[in-house]
Amino acid sequence: MNEGKTKEQDSGVELEFDLGDPPQKVWRAVTIPELRERWLPKAALADPDAITVTPGQEVRYKLRDDNPPFLESTVTFTITPNATGGTCLRIVHELTDARFDGMARAPANSNRPLLMLAA
């Protein structure tokens, strides 16, 4: 496995890895709950079922923070074969919670709280 490449976006992070394992093995690791649980705990998932699936190529899950304000996000795993017989794994984690839109557009000097939390 290589060190991977990271690209930050306004509302998320994009990672890309070249793995030595074949695409079928990587696909099982991201889709079979017992294998996925080793590195993506079901407690982090808003729903244990995938939002979208393109078999053998792409799967997307909805996540929810375990701390207030419990923002929701999506993580997309895209699997493509690489030139060496291994796998290129692309992971895109995006903050999709509607509450984030308002926080991102609020000016820094607005003197209003970004989120109101219950006492």
Tab-separated table of N, CA, C and O in Angstrom:
chain	number	residue	atom	x	y	z
A	1	MET	N	0.840	-1.172	0.000
A	1	MET	CA	0.000	0.000	0.000
A	1	MET	C	0.882	1.230	0.000
A	1	MET	O	1.899	1.270	0.653
A	2	ASN	N	0.474	2.250	-0.727
A	2	ASN	CA	1.231	3.491	-0.709
A	2	ASN	C	0.745	4.384	0.421
A	2	ASN	O	-0.193	4.072	1.122
A	3	GLU	N	1.394	5.520	0.586
A	3	GLU	CA	1.018	6.461	1.635
A	3	GLU	C	-0.331	7.099	1.362
A	3	GLU	O	-0.991	7.560	2.263
A	4	GLY	N	-0.723	7.155	0.122
A	4	GLY	CA	-2.008	7.741	-0.222
A	4	GLY	C	-1.890	9.223	-0.474
A	4	GLY	O	-0.939	9.879	-0.082
A	5	LYS	N	-2.875	9.736	-1.185
A	5	LYS	CA	-2.933	11.158	-1.481
A	5	LYS	C	-4.154	11.723	-0.791
A	5	LYS	O	-5.208	11.091	-0.758
A	6	THR	N	-4.032	12.928	-0.244
A	6	THR	CA	-5.147	13.570	0.430
A	6	THR	C	-5.424	14.898	-0.239
A	6	THR	O	-4.518	15.655	-0.534
A	7	LYS	N	-6.706	15.165	-0.470
A	7	LYS	CA	-7.112	16.436	-1.038
A	7	LYS	C	-8.275	16.950	-0.195
A	7	LYS	O	-9.297	16.265	-0.053
A	8	GLU	N	-8.111	18.132	0.413
A	8	GLU	CA	-9.176	18.697	1.235
A	8	GLU	C	-10.118	19.498	0.366
A	8	GLU	O	-9.709	20.176	-0.557
A	9	GLN	N	-11.415	19.393	0.684
A	9	GLN	CA	-12.444	20.160	0.018
A	9	GLN	C	-13.097	21.049	1.061
A	9	GLN	O	-12.814	20.935	2.249
A	10	ASP	N	-13.998	21.942	0.631
A	10	ASP	CA	-14.674	22.816	1.583
A	10	ASP	C	-15.472	22.037	2.612
A	10	ASP	O	-15.517	22.401	3.772
A	11	SER	N	-16.123	20.969	2.198
A	11	SER	CA	-16.977	20.234	3.113
A	11	SER	C	-16.552	18.791	3.294
A	11	SER	O	-17.349	17.959	3.699
A	12	GLY	N	-15.295	18.461	2.980
A	12	GLY	CA	-14.887	17.084	3.144
A	12	GLY	C	-13.435	16.834	2.804
A	12	GLY	O	-12.655	17.759	2.603
A	13	VAL	N	-13.117	15.548	2.740
A	13	VAL	CA	-11.748	15.112	2.479
A	13	VAL	C	-11.804	14.001	1.435
A	13	VAL	O	-12.687	13.146	1.466
A	14	GLU	N	-10.836	14.017	0.522
A	14	GLU	CA	-10.728	12.976	-0.492
A	14	GLU	C	-9.379	12.281	-0.319
A	14	GLU	O	-8.345	12.939	-0.262
A	15	LEU	N	-9.406	10.955	-0.212
A	15	LEU	CA	-8.194	10.156	-0.058
A	15	LEU	C	-8.109	9.161	-1.204
A	15	LEU	O	-9.134	8.657	-1.667
A	16	GLU	N	-6.889	8.857	-1.633
A	16	GLU	CA	-6.708	7.872	-2.687
A	16	GLU	C	-5.525	6.980	-2.332
A	16	GLU	O	-4.467	7.472	-1.958
A	17	PHE	N	-5.736	5.668	-2.443
A	17	PHE	CA	-4.711	4.689	-2.098
A	17	PHE	C	-4.548	3.680	-3.223
A	17	PHE	O	-5.527	3.248	-3.818
A	18	ASP	N	-3.309	3.273	-3.498
A	18	ASP	CA	-3.027	2.151	-4.385
A	18	ASP	C	-2.735	0.962	-3.496
A	18	ASP	O	-1.775	0.978	-2.729
A	19	LEU	N	-3.564	-0.061	-3.594
A	19	LEU	CA	-3.432	-1.255	-2.759
A	19	LEU	C	-2.955	-2.430	-3.602
A	19	LEU	O	-3.268	-2.519	-4.788
A	20	GLY	N	-2.252	-3.347	-2.981
A	20	GLY	CA	-1.758	-4.530	-3.674
A	20	GLY	C	-2.794	-5.619	-3.836
A	20	GLY	O	-2.630	-6.525	-4.643
A	21	ASP	N	-3.880	-5.535	-3.076
A	21	ASP	CA	-4.918	-6.567	-3.134
A	21	ASP	C	-5.841	-6.359	-4.327
A	21	ASP	O	-6.058	-5.230	-4.759
A	22	PRO	N	-6.417	-7.452	-4.849
A	22	PRO	CA	-7.315	-7.329	-6.003
A	22	PRO	C	-8.615	-6.599	-5.625
A	22	PRO	O	-9.020	-6.606	-4.451
A	23	PRO	N	-9.288	-5.990	-6.598
A	23	PRO	CA	-10.519	-5.242	-6.329
A	23	PRO	C	-11.600	-6.043	-5.591
A	23	PRO	O	-12.299	-5.494	-4.737
A	24	GLN	N	-11.723	-7.345	-5.890
A	24	GLN	CA	-12.747	-8.162	-5.240
A	24	GLN	C	-12.537	-8.222	-3.721
A	24	GLN	O	-13.486	-8.196	-2.951
A	25	LYS	N	-11.294	-8.315	-3.312
A	25	LYS	CA	-10.984	-8.393	-1.884
A	25	LYS	C	-11.274	-7.052	-1.194
A	25	LYS	O	-11.833	-7.017	-0.104
A	26	VAL	N	-10.917	-5.958	-1.835
A	26	VAL	CA	-11.180	-4.633	-1.276
A	26	VAL	C	-12.689	-4.392	-1.215
A	26	VAL	O	-13.200	-3.864	-0.232
A	27	TRP	N	-13.414	-4.822	-2.246
A	27	TRP	CA	-14.871	-4.672	-2.273
A	27	TRP	C	-15.509	-5.387	-1.073
A	27	TRP	O	-16.388	-4.843	-0.422
A	28	ARG	N	-15.044	-6.590	-0.788
A	28	ARG	CA	-15.574	-7.324	0.369
A	28	ARG	C	-15.302	-6.566	1.657
A	28	ARG	O	-16.152	-6.502	2.544
A	29	ALA	N	-14.127	-5.957	1.779
A	29	ALA	CA	-13.758	-5.235	2.997
A	29	ALA	C	-14.630	-4.007	3.241
A	29	ALA	O	-14.839	-3.617	4.387
A	30	VAL	N	-15.154	-3.401	2.181
A	30	VAL	CA	-15.978	-2.199	2.365
A	30	VAL	C	-17.476	-2.492	2.368
A	30	VAL	O	-18.262	-1.619	2.720
A	31	THR	N	-17.877	-3.717	2.002
A	31	THR	CA	-19.312	-4.005	1.915
A	31	THR	C	-19.826	-5.085	2.865
A	31	THR	O	-21.003	-5.057	3.216
A	32	ILE	N	-19.000	-6.019	3.271
A	32	ILE	CA	-19.463	-7.072	4.184
A	32	ILE	C	-19.378	-6.532	5.613
A	32	ILE	O	-18.287	-6.171	6.082
A	33	PRO	N	-20.528	-6.433	6.310
A	33	PRO	CA	-20.548	-5.798	7.632
A	33	PRO	C	-19.512	-6.325	8.619
A	33	PRO	O	-18.898	-5.546	9.343
A	34	GLU	N	-19.295	-7.636	8.663
A	34	GLU	CA	-18.336	-8.204	9.614
A	34	GLU	C	-16.907	-7.729	9.319
A	34	GLU	O	-16.109	-7.538	10.236
A	35	LEU	N	-16.567	-7.554	8.062
A	35	LEU	CA	-15.232	-7.074	7.687
A	35	LEU	C	-15.146	-5.552	7.834
A	35	LEU	O	-14.143	-5.019	8.309
A	36	ARG	N	-16.189	-4.855	7.426
A	36	ARG	CA	-16.224	-3.388	7.518
A	36	ARG	C	-16.158	-2.922	8.968
A	36	ARG	O	-15.560	-1.905	9.278
A	37	GLU	N	-16.728	-3.678	9.861
A	37	GLU	CA	-16.769	-3.328	11.289
A	37	GLU	C	-15.371	-3.175	11.880
A	37	GLU	O	-15.174	-2.426	12.830
A	38	ARG	N	-14.381	-3.839	11.325
A	38	ARG	CA	-13.007	-3.762	11.838
A	38	ARG	C	-12.424	-2.364	11.721
A	38	ARG	O	-11.561	-1.980	12.494
A	39	TRP	N	-12.858	-1.590	10.734
A	39	TRP	CA	-12.272	-0.266	10.525
A	39	TRP	C	-13.309	0.842	10.388
A	39	TRP	O	-12.972	2.019	10.464
A	40	LEU	N	-14.577	0.511	10.203
A	40	LEU	CA	-15.669	1.485	10.165
A	40	LEU	C	-16.782	0.943	11.053
A	40	LEU	O	-17.654	0.213	10.596
A	41	PRO	N	-16.762	1.285	12.348
A	41	PRO	CA	-17.729	0.718	13.293
A	41	PRO	C	-19.163	1.087	12.947
A	41	PRO	O	-19.439	2.204	12.506
A	42	LYS	N	-20.083	0.140	13.165
A	42	LYS	CA	-21.483	0.414	12.849
A	42	LYS	C	-22.055	1.531	13.705
A	42	LYS	O	-23.014	2.176	13.313
A	43	ALA	N	-21.433	1.826	14.851
A	43	ALA	CA	-21.888	2.939	15.683
A	43	ALA	C	-21.709	4.277	14.976
A	43	ALA	O	-22.423	5.237	15.254
A	44	ALA	N	-20.766	4.360	14.035
A	44	ALA	CA	-20.539	5.599	13.283
A	44	ALA	C	-21.533	5.755	12.136
A	44	ALA	O	-21.701	6.851	11.601
A	45	LEU	N	-22.201	4.676	11.770
A	45	LEU	CA	-23.141	4.713	10.653
A	45	LEU	C	-24.513	5.188	11.113
A	45	LEU	O	-25.026	4.735	12.126
A	46	ALA	N	-25.120	6.089	10.341
A	46	ALA	CA	-26.485	6.518	10.621
A	46	ALA	C	-27.449	5.400	10.241
A	46	ALA	O	-28.506	5.258	10.826
A	47	ASP	N	-27.057	4.601	9.276
A	47	ASP	CA	-27.854	3.474	8.798
A	47	ASP	C	-26.872	2.383	8.370
A	47	ASP	O	-25.939	2.668	7.621
A	48	PRO	N	-27.040	1.147	8.841
A	48	PRO	CA	-26.079	0.099	8.488
A	48	PRO	C	-26.107	-0.282	7.003
A	48	PRO	O	-25.153	-0.843	6.489
A	49	ASP	N	-27.203	0.050	6.318
A	49	ASP	CA	-27.296	-0.260	4.891
A	49	ASP	C	-26.714	0.887	4.070
A	49	ASP	O	-26.822	2.056	4.447
A	50	ALA	N	-26.138	0.549	2.956
A	50	ALA	CA	-25.561	1.551	2.066
A	50	ALA	C	-26.663	2.410	1.453
A	50	ALA	O	-27.775	1.944	1.214
A	51	ILE	N	-26.333	3.670	1.183
A	51	ILE	CA	-27.273	4.577	0.516
A	51	ILE	C	-27.376	4.200	-0.957
A	51	ILE	O	-28.468	4.095	-1.502
A	52	THR	N	-26.215	4.031	-1.588
A	52	THR	CA	-26.162	3.610	-2.987
A	52	THR	C	-25.071	2.565	-3.156
A	52	THR	O	-24.064	2.592	-2.450
A	53	VAL	N	-25.293	1.667	-4.097
A	53	VAL	CA	-24.302	0.623	-4.396
A	53	VAL	C	-24.247	0.416	-5.897
A	53	VAL	O	-25.276	0.233	-6.540
A	54	THR	N	-23.045	0.459	-6.445
A	54	THR	CA	-22.775	0.009	-7.808
A	54	THR	C	-21.855	-1.192	-7.609
A	54	THR	O	-20.668	-1.013	-7.307
A	55	PRO	N	-22.397	-2.410	-7.693
A	55	PRO	CA	-21.646	-3.605	-7.319
A	55	PRO	C	-20.241	-3.662	-7.924
A	55	PRO	O	-20.049	-3.481	-9.118
A	56	GLY	N	-19.272	-3.895	-7.036
A	56	GLY	CA	-17.885	-4.034	-7.432
A	56	GLY	C	-17.170	-2.736	-7.737
A	56	GLY	O	-15.967	-2.725	-7.976
A	57	GLN	N	-17.899	-1.598	-7.710
A	57	GLN	CA	-17.286	-0.333	-8.101
A	57	GLN	C	-17.394	0.766	-7.051
A	57	GLN	O	-16.412	1.448	-6.777
A	58	GLU	N	-18.606	0.959	-6.502
A	58	GLU	CA	-18.788	2.089	-5.587
A	58	GLU	C	-19.877	1.794	-4.569
A	58	GLU	O	-20.905	1.197	-4.900
A	59	VAL	N	-19.630	2.241	-3.337
A	59	VAL	CA	-20.628	2.123	-2.273
A	59	VAL	C	-20.566	3.391	-1.436
A	59	VAL	O	-19.498	3.955	-1.216
A	60	ARG	N	-21.758	3.852	-0.989
A	60	ARG	CA	-21.843	5.090	-0.202
A	60	ARG	C	-22.661	4.814	1.059
A	60	ARG	O	-23.714	4.195	1.013
A	61	TYR	N	-22.112	5.289	2.197
A	61	TYR	CA	-22.776	5.137	3.489
A	61	TYR	C	-23.050	6.504	4.103
A	61	TYR	O	-22.321	7.461	3.854
A	62	LYS	N	-24.088	6.549	4.934
A	62	LYS	CA	-24.390	7.767	5.687
A	62	LYS	C	-23.832	7.597	7.092
A	62	LYS	O	-24.066	6.577	7.743
A	63	LEU	N	-23.077	8.598	7.555
A	63	LEU	CA	-22.482	8.585	8.889
A	63	LEU	C	-23.135	9.655	9.753
A	63	LEU	O	-23.677	10.639	9.246
A	64	ARG	N	-23.043	9.491	11.079
A	64	ARG	CA	-23.523	10.504	12.013
A	64	ARG	C	-22.518	10.615	13.148
A	64	ARG	O	-22.101	9.605	13.723
A	65	ASP	N	-22.117	11.869	13.467
A	65	ASP	CA	-21.206	12.095	14.586
A	65	ASP	C	-21.823	11.555	15.870
A	65	ASP	O	-23.037	11.607	16.050
A	66	ASP	N	-20.968	11.078	16.766
A	66	ASP	CA	-21.483	10.576	18.045
A	66	ASP	C	-21.460	11.653	19.125
A	66	ASP	O	-21.789	11.380	20.270
A	67	ASN	N	-21.078	12.870	18.774
A	67	ASN	CA	-21.075	13.997	19.714
A	67	ASN	C	-21.928	15.126	19.149
A	67	ASN	O	-22.026	15.283	17.934
A	68	PRO	N	-22.548	15.926	20.037
A	68	PRO	CA	-23.343	17.056	19.557
A	68	PRO	C	-22.499	17.958	18.685
A	68	PRO	O	-21.314	18.108	18.941
A	69	PRO	N	-23.035	18.492	17.658
A	69	PRO	CA	-24.431	18.571	17.231
A	69	PRO	C	-24.877	17.412	16.337
A	69	PRO	O	-25.869	17.528	15.633
A	70	PHE	N	-24.180	16.286	16.356
A	70	PHE	CA	-24.552	15.069	15.626
A	70	PHE	C	-24.720	15.327	14.123
A	70	PHE	O	-25.723	14.951	13.520
A	71	LEU	N	-23.735	15.972	13.517
A	71	LEU	CA	-23.793	16.262	12.088
A	71	LEU	C	-23.726	14.981	11.268
A	71	LEU	O	-23.089	14.011	11.666
A	72	GLU	N	-24.398	14.993	10.130
A	72	GLU	CA	-24.398	13.844	9.242
A	72	GLU	C	-23.488	14.093	8.047
A	72	GLU	O	-23.300	15.227	7.621
A	73	SER	N	-22.923	13.010	7.534
A	73	SER	CA	-22.025	13.080	6.394
A	73	SER	C	-22.174	11.805	5.576
A	73	SER	O	-22.859	10.876	5.987
A	74	THR	N	-21.537	11.789	4.425
A	74	THR	CA	-21.501	10.567	3.619
A	74	THR	C	-20.054	10.214	3.344
A	74	THR	O	-19.189	11.087	3.269
A	75	VAL	N	-19.807	8.926	3.222
A	75	VAL	CA	-18.490	8.451	2.816
A	75	VAL	C	-18.709	7.535	1.613
A	75	VAL	O	-19.575	6.662	1.630
A	76	THR	N	-17.949	7.812	0.552
A	76	THR	CA	-18.072	7.050	-0.694
A	76	THR	C	-16.760	6.329	-0.962
A	76	THR	O	-15.694	6.944	-0.923
A	77	PHE	N	-16.850	5.033	-1.210
A	77	PHE	CA	-15.688	4.216	-1.543
A	77	PHE	C	-15.794	3.840	-3.018
A	77	PHE	O	-16.771	3.217	-3.423
A	78	THR	N	-14.803	4.239	-3.808
A	78	THR	CA	-14.773	3.903	-5.227
A	78	THR	C	-13.575	2.997	-5.464
A	78	THR	O	-12.453	3.318	-5.062
A	79	ILE	N	-13.830	1.863	-6.104
A	79	ILE	CA	-12.814	0.839	-6.321
A	79	ILE	C	-12.601	0.663	-7.816
A	79	ILE	O	-13.552	0.417	-8.556
A	80	THR	N	-11.334	0.802	-8.243
A	80	THR	CA	-10.985	0.554	-9.643
A	80	THR	C	-9.694	-0.266	-9.684
A	80	THR	O	-8.821	-0.102	-8.831
A	81	PRO	N	-9.566	-1.155	-10.660
A	81	PRO	CA	-8.323	-1.910	-10.791
A	81	PRO	C	-7.184	-0.973	-11.205
A	81	PRO	O	-7.398	-0.010	-11.929
A	82	ASN	N	-5.977	-1.265	-10.714
A	82	ASN	CA	-4.820	-0.467	-11.146
A	82	ASN	C	-3.971	-1.292	-12.117
A	82	ASN	O	-4.273	-2.458	-12.390
A	83	ALA	N	-2.928	-0.701	-12.627
A	83	ALA	CA	-2.104	-1.339	-13.664
A	83	ALA	C	-1.341	-2.564	-13.177
A	83	ALA	O	-0.941	-3.408	-13.972
A	84	THR	N	-1.138	-2.701	-11.858
A	84	THR	CA	-0.344	-3.809	-11.317
A	84	THR	C	-1.193	-4.994	-10.867
A	84	THR	O	-0.679	-5.928	-10.272
A	85	GLY	N	-2.509	-4.942	-11.116
A	85	GLY	CA	-3.396	-6.020	-10.679
A	85	GLY	C	-3.976	-5.776	-9.303
A	85	GLY	O	-4.750	-6.577	-8.799
A	86	GLY	N	-3.594	-4.685	-8.692
A	86	GLY	CA	-4.134	-4.312	-7.387
A	86	GLY	C	-5.355	-3.415	-7.542
A	86	GLY	O	-6.078	-3.498	-8.530
A	87	THR	N	-5.538	-2.546	-6.565
A	87	THR	CA	-6.732	-1.715	-6.518
A	87	THR	C	-6.394	-0.271	-6.213
A	87	THR	O	-5.555	0.011	-5.364
A	88	CYS	N	-7.077	0.626	-6.888
A	88	CYS	CA	-7.053	2.039	-6.529
A	88	CYS	C	-8.326	2.271	-5.710
A	88	CYS	O	-9.436	2.079	-6.208
A	89	LEU	N	-8.161	2.633	-4.453
A	89	LEU	CA	-9.283	2.887	-3.555
A	89	LEU	C	-9.373	4.383	-3.319
A	89	LEU	O	-8.440	4.997	-2.806
A	90	ARG	N	-10.493	4.959	-3.705
A	90	ARG	CA	-10.739	6.389	-3.513
A	90	ARG	C	-11.831	6.533	-2.465
A	90	ARG	O	-12.898	5.925	-2.582
A	91	ILE	N	-11.545	7.311	-1.417
A	91	ILE	CA	-12.493	7.537	-0.330
A	91	ILE	C	-12.808	9.031	-0.284
A	91	ILE	O	-11.903	9.846	-0.164
A	92	VAL	N	-14.083	9.359	-0.392
A	92	VAL	CA	-14.511	10.751	-0.300
A	92	VAL	C	-15.475	10.858	0.874
A	92	VAL	O	-16.527	10.219	0.883
A	93	HIS	N	-15.082	11.663	1.864
A	93	HIS	CA	-15.917	11.881	3.047
A	93	HIS	C	-16.402	13.318	2.999
A	93	HIS	O	-15.611	14.251	3.060
A	94	GLU	N	-17.725	13.496	2.869
A	94	GLU	CA	-18.303	14.824	2.717
A	94	GLU	C	-19.319	15.102	3.815
A	94	GLU	O	-20.148	14.251	4.119
A	95	LEU	N	-19.255	16.306	4.372
A	95	LEU	CA	-20.235	16.752	5.345
A	95	LEU	C	-21.459	17.201	4.575
A	95	LEU	O	-21.397	18.160	3.805
A	96	THR	N	-22.561	16.487	4.731
A	96	THR	CA	-23.763	16.747	3.949
A	96	THR	C	-24.909	17.293	4.778
A	96	THR	O	-25.968	17.574	4.237
A	97	ASP	N	-24.719	17.444	6.073
A	97	ASP	CA	-25.781	17.920	6.953
A	97	ASP	C	-26.223	19.320	6.527
A	97	ASP	O	-25.394	20.208	6.317
A	98	ALA	N	-27.521	19.535	6.399
A	98	ALA	CA	-28.057	20.834	5.974
A	98	ALA	C	-27.652	21.940	6.941
A	98	ALA	O	-27.495	23.093	6.536
A	99	ARG	N	-27.468	21.616	8.205
A	99	ARG	CA	-27.073	22.636	9.182
A	99	ARG	C	-25.684	23.177	8.885
A	99	ARG	O	-25.359	24.297	9.244
A	100	PHE	N	-24.844	22.406	8.207
A	100	PHE	CA	-23.501	22.850	7.867
A	100	PHE	C	-23.534	24.003	6.867
A	100	PHE	O	-22.707	24.898	6.913
A	101	ASP	N	-24.499	23.998	5.952
A	101	ASP	CA	-24.591	25.058	4.943
A	101	ASP	C	-24.687	26.430	5.593
A	101	ASP	O	-24.019	27.361	5.201
A	102	GLY	N	-25.522	26.553	6.587
A	102	GLY	CA	-25.666	27.833	7.282
A	102	GLY	C	-24.420	28.223	8.045
A	102	GLY	O	-24.057	29.390	8.113
A	103	MET	N	-23.730	27.246	8.612
A	103	MET	CA	-22.510	27.531	9.362
A	103	MET	C	-21.409	27.989	8.415
A	103	MET	O	-20.660	28.894	8.726
A	104	ALA	N	-21.327	27.388	7.253
A	104	ALA	CA	-20.251	27.710	6.323
A	104	ALA	C	-20.405	29.113	5.744
A	104	ALA	O	-19.436	29.762	5.428
A	105	ARG	N	-21.647	29.585	5.619
A	105	ARG	CA	-21.874	30.884	5.010
A	105	ARG	C	-21.919	32.030	6.009
A	105	ARG	O	-21.963	33.179	5.626
A	106	ALA	N	-21.949	31.740	7.301
A	106	ALA	CA	-22.017	32.801	8.303
A	106	ALA	C	-20.693	33.550	8.353
A	106	ALA	O	-19.637	32.944	8.425
A	107	PRO	N	-20.745	34.880	8.303
A	107	PRO	CA	-19.496	35.636	8.383
A	107	PRO	C	-18.850	35.473	9.747
A	107	PRO	O	-19.538	35.311	10.757
A	108	ALA	N	-17.546	35.538	9.766
A	108	ALA	CA	-16.807	35.328	11.012
A	108	ALA	C	-17.115	36.408	12.042
A	108	ALA	O	-17.038	36.173	13.239
A	109	ASN	N	-17.483	37.596	11.614
A	109	ASN	CA	-17.725	38.691	12.552
A	109	ASN	C	-19.209	38.984	12.755
A	109	ASN	O	-19.588	40.090	13.087
A	110	SER	N	-20.061	38.001	12.569
A	110	SER	CA	-21.501	38.235	12.670
A	110	SER	C	-21.988	38.353	14.112
A	110	SER	O	-23.107	38.756	14.344
A	111	ASN	N	-21.152	37.981	15.068
A	111	ASN	CA	-21.514	38.016	16.486
A	111	ASN	C	-22.739	37.177	16.809
A	111	ASN	O	-23.436	37.418	17.763
A	112	ARG	N	-23.008	36.187	16.001
A	112	ARG	CA	-24.100	35.262	16.324
A	112	ARG	C	-23.508	33.859	16.402
A	112	ARG	O	-22.567	33.534	15.691
A	113	PRO	N	-24.045	33.044	17.299
A	113	PRO	CA	-23.503	31.680	17.421
A	113	PRO	C	-23.773	30.874	16.169
A	113	PRO	O	-24.799	31.039	15.517
A	114	LEU	N	-22.818	30.002	15.837
A	114	LEU	CA	-22.993	29.146	14.670
A	114	LEU	C	-24.072	28.113	14.901
A	114	LEU	O	-24.823	27.794	14.015
A	115	LEU	N	-24.147	27.575	16.093
A	115	LEU	CA	-25.168	26.595	16.456
A	115	LEU	C	-25.646	26.886	17.865
A	115	LEU	O	-24.868	27.254	18.735
A	116	MET	N	-26.919	26.718	18.071
A	116	MET	CA	-27.468	26.868	19.415
A	116	MET	C	-27.637	25.464	19.983
A	116	MET	O	-28.349	24.651	19.407
A	117	LEU	N	-26.999	25.188	21.084
A	117	LEU	CA	-27.093	23.880	21.722
A	117	LEU	C	-28.009	23.986	22.921
A	117	LEU	O	-28.016	24.978	23.643
A	118	ALA	N	-28.805	22.961	23.131
A	118	ALA	CA	-29.705	22.940	24.283
A	118	ALA	C	-28.891	22.842	25.556
A	118	ALA	O	-27.874	22.172	25.623
A	119	ALA	N	-29.344	23.549	26.588
A	119	ALA	CA	-28.632	23.555	27.867
A	119	ALA	C	-28.975	22.333	28.671
A	119	ALA	O	-29.958	21.715	28.528
